[in-house]
mmCIF file of C-alpha atoms in Angstrom:
data_model
loop_
_atom_site.group_PDB
_atom_site.id
_atom_site.type_symbol
_atom_site.label_atom_id
_atom_site.label_comp_id
_atom_site.label_asym_id
_atom_site.label_seq_id
_atom_site.Cartn_x
_atom_site.Cartn_y
_atom_site.Cartn_z
ATOM 1 C CA MET G 1 0.453 -18.005 14.373
ATOM 2 C CA PRO G 2 -1.950 -16.793 17.079
ATOM 3 C CA ARG G 3 -5.637 -17.648 16.864
ATOM 4 C CA TRP G 4 -6.710 -13.957 17.009
ATOM 5 C CA TRP G 5 -4.880 -10.717 16.206
ATOM 6 C CA LEU G 6 -5.470 -7.142 15.101
ATOM 7 C CA THR G 7 -4.829 -6.295 11.459
ATOM 8 C CA ARG G 8 -4.201 -2.697 10.421
ATOM 9 C CA VAL G 9 -5.536 -1.944 6.943
ATOM 10 C CA ARG G 10 -3.002 -0.212 4.693
ATOM 11 C CA GLY G 11 -4.168 1.838 1.707
ATOM 12 C CA GLY G 12 -7.566 2.664 0.274
ATOM 13 C CA SER G 13 -8.218 -0.347 -1.965
ATOM 14 C CA MET G 14 -10.899 -1.732 0.370
ATOM 15 C CA ALA G 15 -12.841 1.520 0.960
ATOM 16 C CA PRO G 16 -15.535 2.142 1.975
ATOM 17 C CA ALA G 17 -15.763 -1.213 3.838
ATOM 18 C CA LEU G 18 -12.254 -0.746 5.257
ATOM 19 C CA ARG G 19 -10.384 2.520 5.509
ATOM 20 C CA ASP G 20 -6.661 3.201 5.571
ATOM 21 C CA GLY G 21 -5.394 2.792 9.147
ATOM 22 C CA GLN G 22 -8.474 0.939 10.370
ATOM 23 C CA LEU G 23 -8.015 -1.956 12.796
ATOM 24 C CA ALA G 24 -9.823 -5.252 12.316
ATOM 25 C CA LEU G 25 -10.027 -8.255 14.605
ATOM 26 C CA THR G 26 -8.730 -11.174 12.569
ATOM 27 C CA ARG G 27 -9.187 -14.872 13.216
ATOM 28 C CA SER G 28 -6.648 -17.413 12.037
ATOM 29 C CA LEU G 29 -7.789 -19.623 9.158
ATOM 30 C CA ARG G 30 -6.918 -23.142 10.215
ATOM 31 C CA PRO G 31 -6.712 -26.061 7.779
ATOM 32 C CA GLY G 32 -10.268 -27.130 7.023
ATOM 33 C CA SER G 33 -11.764 -23.677 7.689
ATOM 34 C CA VAL G 34 -14.357 -22.846 5.042
ATOM 35 C CA VAL G 35 -13.539 -19.819 2.869
ATOM 36 C CA ARG G 36 -16.577 -18.141 1.304
ATOM 37 C CA ARG G 37 -17.050 -15.645 -1.471
ATOM 38 C CA GLY G 38 -17.221 -12.166 0.057
ATOM 39 C CA ASP G 39 -14.961 -12.999 3.015
ATOM 40 C CA LEU G 40 -12.443 -10.296 3.908
ATOM 41 C CA VAL G 41 -9.149 -12.138 4.298
ATOM 42 C CA VAL G 42 -5.502 -11.589 5.141
ATOM 43 C CA ALA G 43 -3.281 -13.337 2.604
ATOM 44 C CA GLU G 44 0.429 -13.816 2.029
ATOM 45 C CA ALA G 45 0.594 -12.770 -1.644
ATOM 46 C CA GLY G 46 4.209 -11.643 -1.925
ATOM 47 C CA ARG G 47 3.412 -9.387 1.019
ATOM 48 C CA ARG G 48 0.608 -9.457 3.569
ATOM 49 C CA VAL G 49 -2.598 -8.008 2.053
ATOM 50 C CA VAL G 50 -6.250 -7.544 3.015
ATOM 51 C CA LYS G 51 -8.624 -8.334 0.135
ATOM 52 C CA ARG G 52 -12.060 -9.781 -0.575
ATOM 53 C CA VAL G 53 -12.559 -13.349 -1.825
ATOM 54 C CA VAL G 54 -14.302 -13.164 -5.214
ATOM 55 C CA GLY G 55 -13.345 -16.336 -7.104
ATOM 56 C CA LEU G 56 -13.480 -19.820 -5.578
ATOM 57 C CA PRO G 57 -11.567 -22.934 -6.700
ATOM 58 C CA GLY G 58 -12.597 -24.138 -10.156
ATOM 59 C CA GLU G 59 -14.603 -21.038 -11.100
ATOM 60 C CA ARG G 60 -14.295 -18.907 -14.232
ATOM 61 C CA VAL G 61 -14.307 -15.205 -13.312
ATOM 62 C CA THR G 62 -15.163 -12.758 -16.109
ATOM 63 C CA PHE G 63 -14.766 -8.980 -15.889
ATOM 64 C CA ARG G 64 -17.188 -7.239 -18.237
ATOM 65 C CA GLY G 65 -19.328 -4.108 -18.309
ATOM 66 C CA GLY G 66 -17.880 -2.824 -15.044
ATOM 67 C CA GLY G 67 -18.894 -5.943 -13.125
ATOM 68 C CA VAL G 68 -17.952 -9.538 -12.368
ATOM 69 C CA LEU G 69 -19.522 -12.749 -13.647
ATOM 70 C CA ILE G 70 -18.911 -16.109 -11.987
ATOM 71 C CA ASP G 71 -19.306 -18.984 -14.444
ATOM 72 C CA GLY G 72 -21.411 -16.635 -16.606
ATOM 73 C CA ILE G 73 -23.712 -15.399 -13.816
ATOM 74 C CA GLY G 74 -23.524 -11.773 -12.644
ATOM 75 C CA LEU G 75 -22.200 -11.298 -9.128
ATOM 76 C CA ALA G 76 -23.992 -8.751 -6.921
ATOM 77 C CA GLU G 77 -21.281 -6.679 -5.249
ATOM 78 C CA PRO G 78 -22.816 -3.659 -3.501
ATOM 79 C CA TYR G 79 -19.479 -3.053 -1.740
ATOM 80 C CA ALA G 80 -17.414 -2.731 -4.952
ATOM 81 C CA THR G 81 -16.922 0.090 -7.432
ATOM 82 C CA ALA G 82 -17.294 -0.528 -11.167
ATOM 83 C CA SER G 83 -14.128 -1.269 -13.115
ATOM 84 C CA PHE G 84 -12.853 -0.678 -16.633
ATOM 85 C CA PHE G 85 -10.861 -3.926 -16.437
ATOM 86 C CA ARG G 86 -11.916 -6.600 -18.928
ATOM 87 C CA GLY G 87 -10.813 -10.192 -19.083
ATOM 88 C CA GLU G 88 -11.363 -13.700 -17.822
ATOM 89 C CA LEU G 89 -9.523 -15.783 -15.250
ATOM 90 C CA ALA G 90 -9.932 -19.488 -14.455
ATOM 91 C CA VAL G 91 -9.296 -20.163 -10.765
ATOM 92 C CA PRO G 92 -7.314 -23.413 -10.327
ATOM 93 C CA PRO G 93 -8.332 -26.065 -7.786
ATOM 94 C CA GLY G 94 -7.167 -25.192 -4.260
ATOM 95 C CA HIS G 95 -6.793 -21.487 -5.106
ATOM 96 C CA TYR G 96 -8.785 -18.266 -4.684
ATOM 97 C CA LEU G 97 -9.115 -14.977 -6.553
ATOM 98 C CA LEU G 98 -8.816 -11.900 -4.310
ATOM 99 C CA LEU G 99 -9.833 -8.361 -5.277
ATOM 100 C CA GLY G 100 -9.967 -4.950 -3.662
ATOM 101 C CA ASP G 101 -13.339 -3.202 -3.432
ATOM 102 C CA GLN G 102 -12.001 -0.058 -5.144
ATOM 103 C CA ARG G 103 -11.500 -2.002 -8.349
ATOM 104 C CA ASP G 104 -9.656 0.588 -10.439
ATOM 105 C CA ALA G 105 -7.511 1.706 -7.484
ATOM 106 C CA SER G 106 -6.489 -1.720 -6.195
ATOM 107 C CA ASP G 107 -3.327 -3.758 -6.593
ATOM 108 C CA ASP G 108 -4.912 -7.220 -6.590
ATOM 109 C CA ALA G 109 -5.217 -10.483 -8.547
ATOM 110 C CA ARG G 110 -5.721 -8.602 -11.814
ATOM 111 C CA THR G 111 -2.241 -7.057 -11.562
ATOM 112 C CA TRP G 112 -0.262 -9.610 -9.523
ATOM 113 C CA PRO G 113 2.293 -11.788 -11.380
ATOM 114 C CA ARG G 114 0.569 -14.810 -9.808
ATOM 115 C CA PRO G 115 -3.142 -13.917 -9.705
ATOM 116 C CA TYR G 116 -4.316 -16.920 -7.691
ATOM 117 C CA VAL G 117 -3.731 -17.391 -3.981
ATOM 118 C CA ALA G 118 -3.375 -20.937 -2.640
ATOM 119 C CA ARG G 119 -5.539 -21.893 0.339
ATOM 120 C CA GLN G 120 -2.478 -22.144 2.610
ATOM 121 C CA GLN G 121 -1.629 -18.489 1.783
ATOM 122 C CA LEU G 122 -4.920 -17.354 3.348
ATOM 123 C CA VAL G 123 -3.870 -16.789 6.941
ATOM 124 C CA GLY G 124 -6.848 -15.001 8.498
ATOM 125 C CA ARG G 125 -10.433 -13.779 8.147
ATOM 126 C CA LEU G 126 -11.466 -10.318 9.339
ATOM 127 C CA VAL G 127 -14.337 -10.764 11.777
ATOM 128 C CA ARG G 128 -14.845 -7.416 13.457
ATOM 129 C CA LEU G 129 -13.995 -3.934 12.316
ATOM 130 C CA ARG G 130 -13.108 -0.957 14.470
ATOM 131 C CA ARG G 131 -12.559 2.659 13.539
ATOM 132 C CA VAL G 132 -9.296 4.206 14.603
ATOM 133 C CA ALA G 133 -9.745 7.104 17.005
ATOM 134 C CA ALA G 134 -7.563 10.171 16.698
ATOM 135 C CA ARG G 135 -4.549 10.011 18.988
ATOM 136 C CA ARG G 136 -4.505 12.349 21.956
ATOM 137 C CA ALA G 137 -1.389 14.201 22.937
ATOM 138 C CA CYS G 138 -0.095 13.410 26.401
ATOM 139 C CA LEU G 139 0.748 16.464 28.472
#
């Protein structure tokens, strides 16, 4: 896998941070790279997806009152919309919980058959975003 590449965002689950069709410079996540909560990542989760890291290995993630709690402490997420989803997930060691920012319009860990993504499935981190310009017709 190359060290850098362009990722095209598909769908609206990451709006407004990322829009459908937007390009993002993506850096390969090598073994030993630190993955942080809030990172925008490219993951192999049955298909290649762009999502935000919300739960880290060993954490208990609770969905309540439209928001997210990590080990019982409310998580400030100014980028995310409120959600009607309720429940609790325990992230296993070596795995991450990925969510879309448009919580009730996202196909993510809450709906995937396997909700947790292993570290080796995280293939890249989005590092720079670019809006897609309208195409010009060539005459």
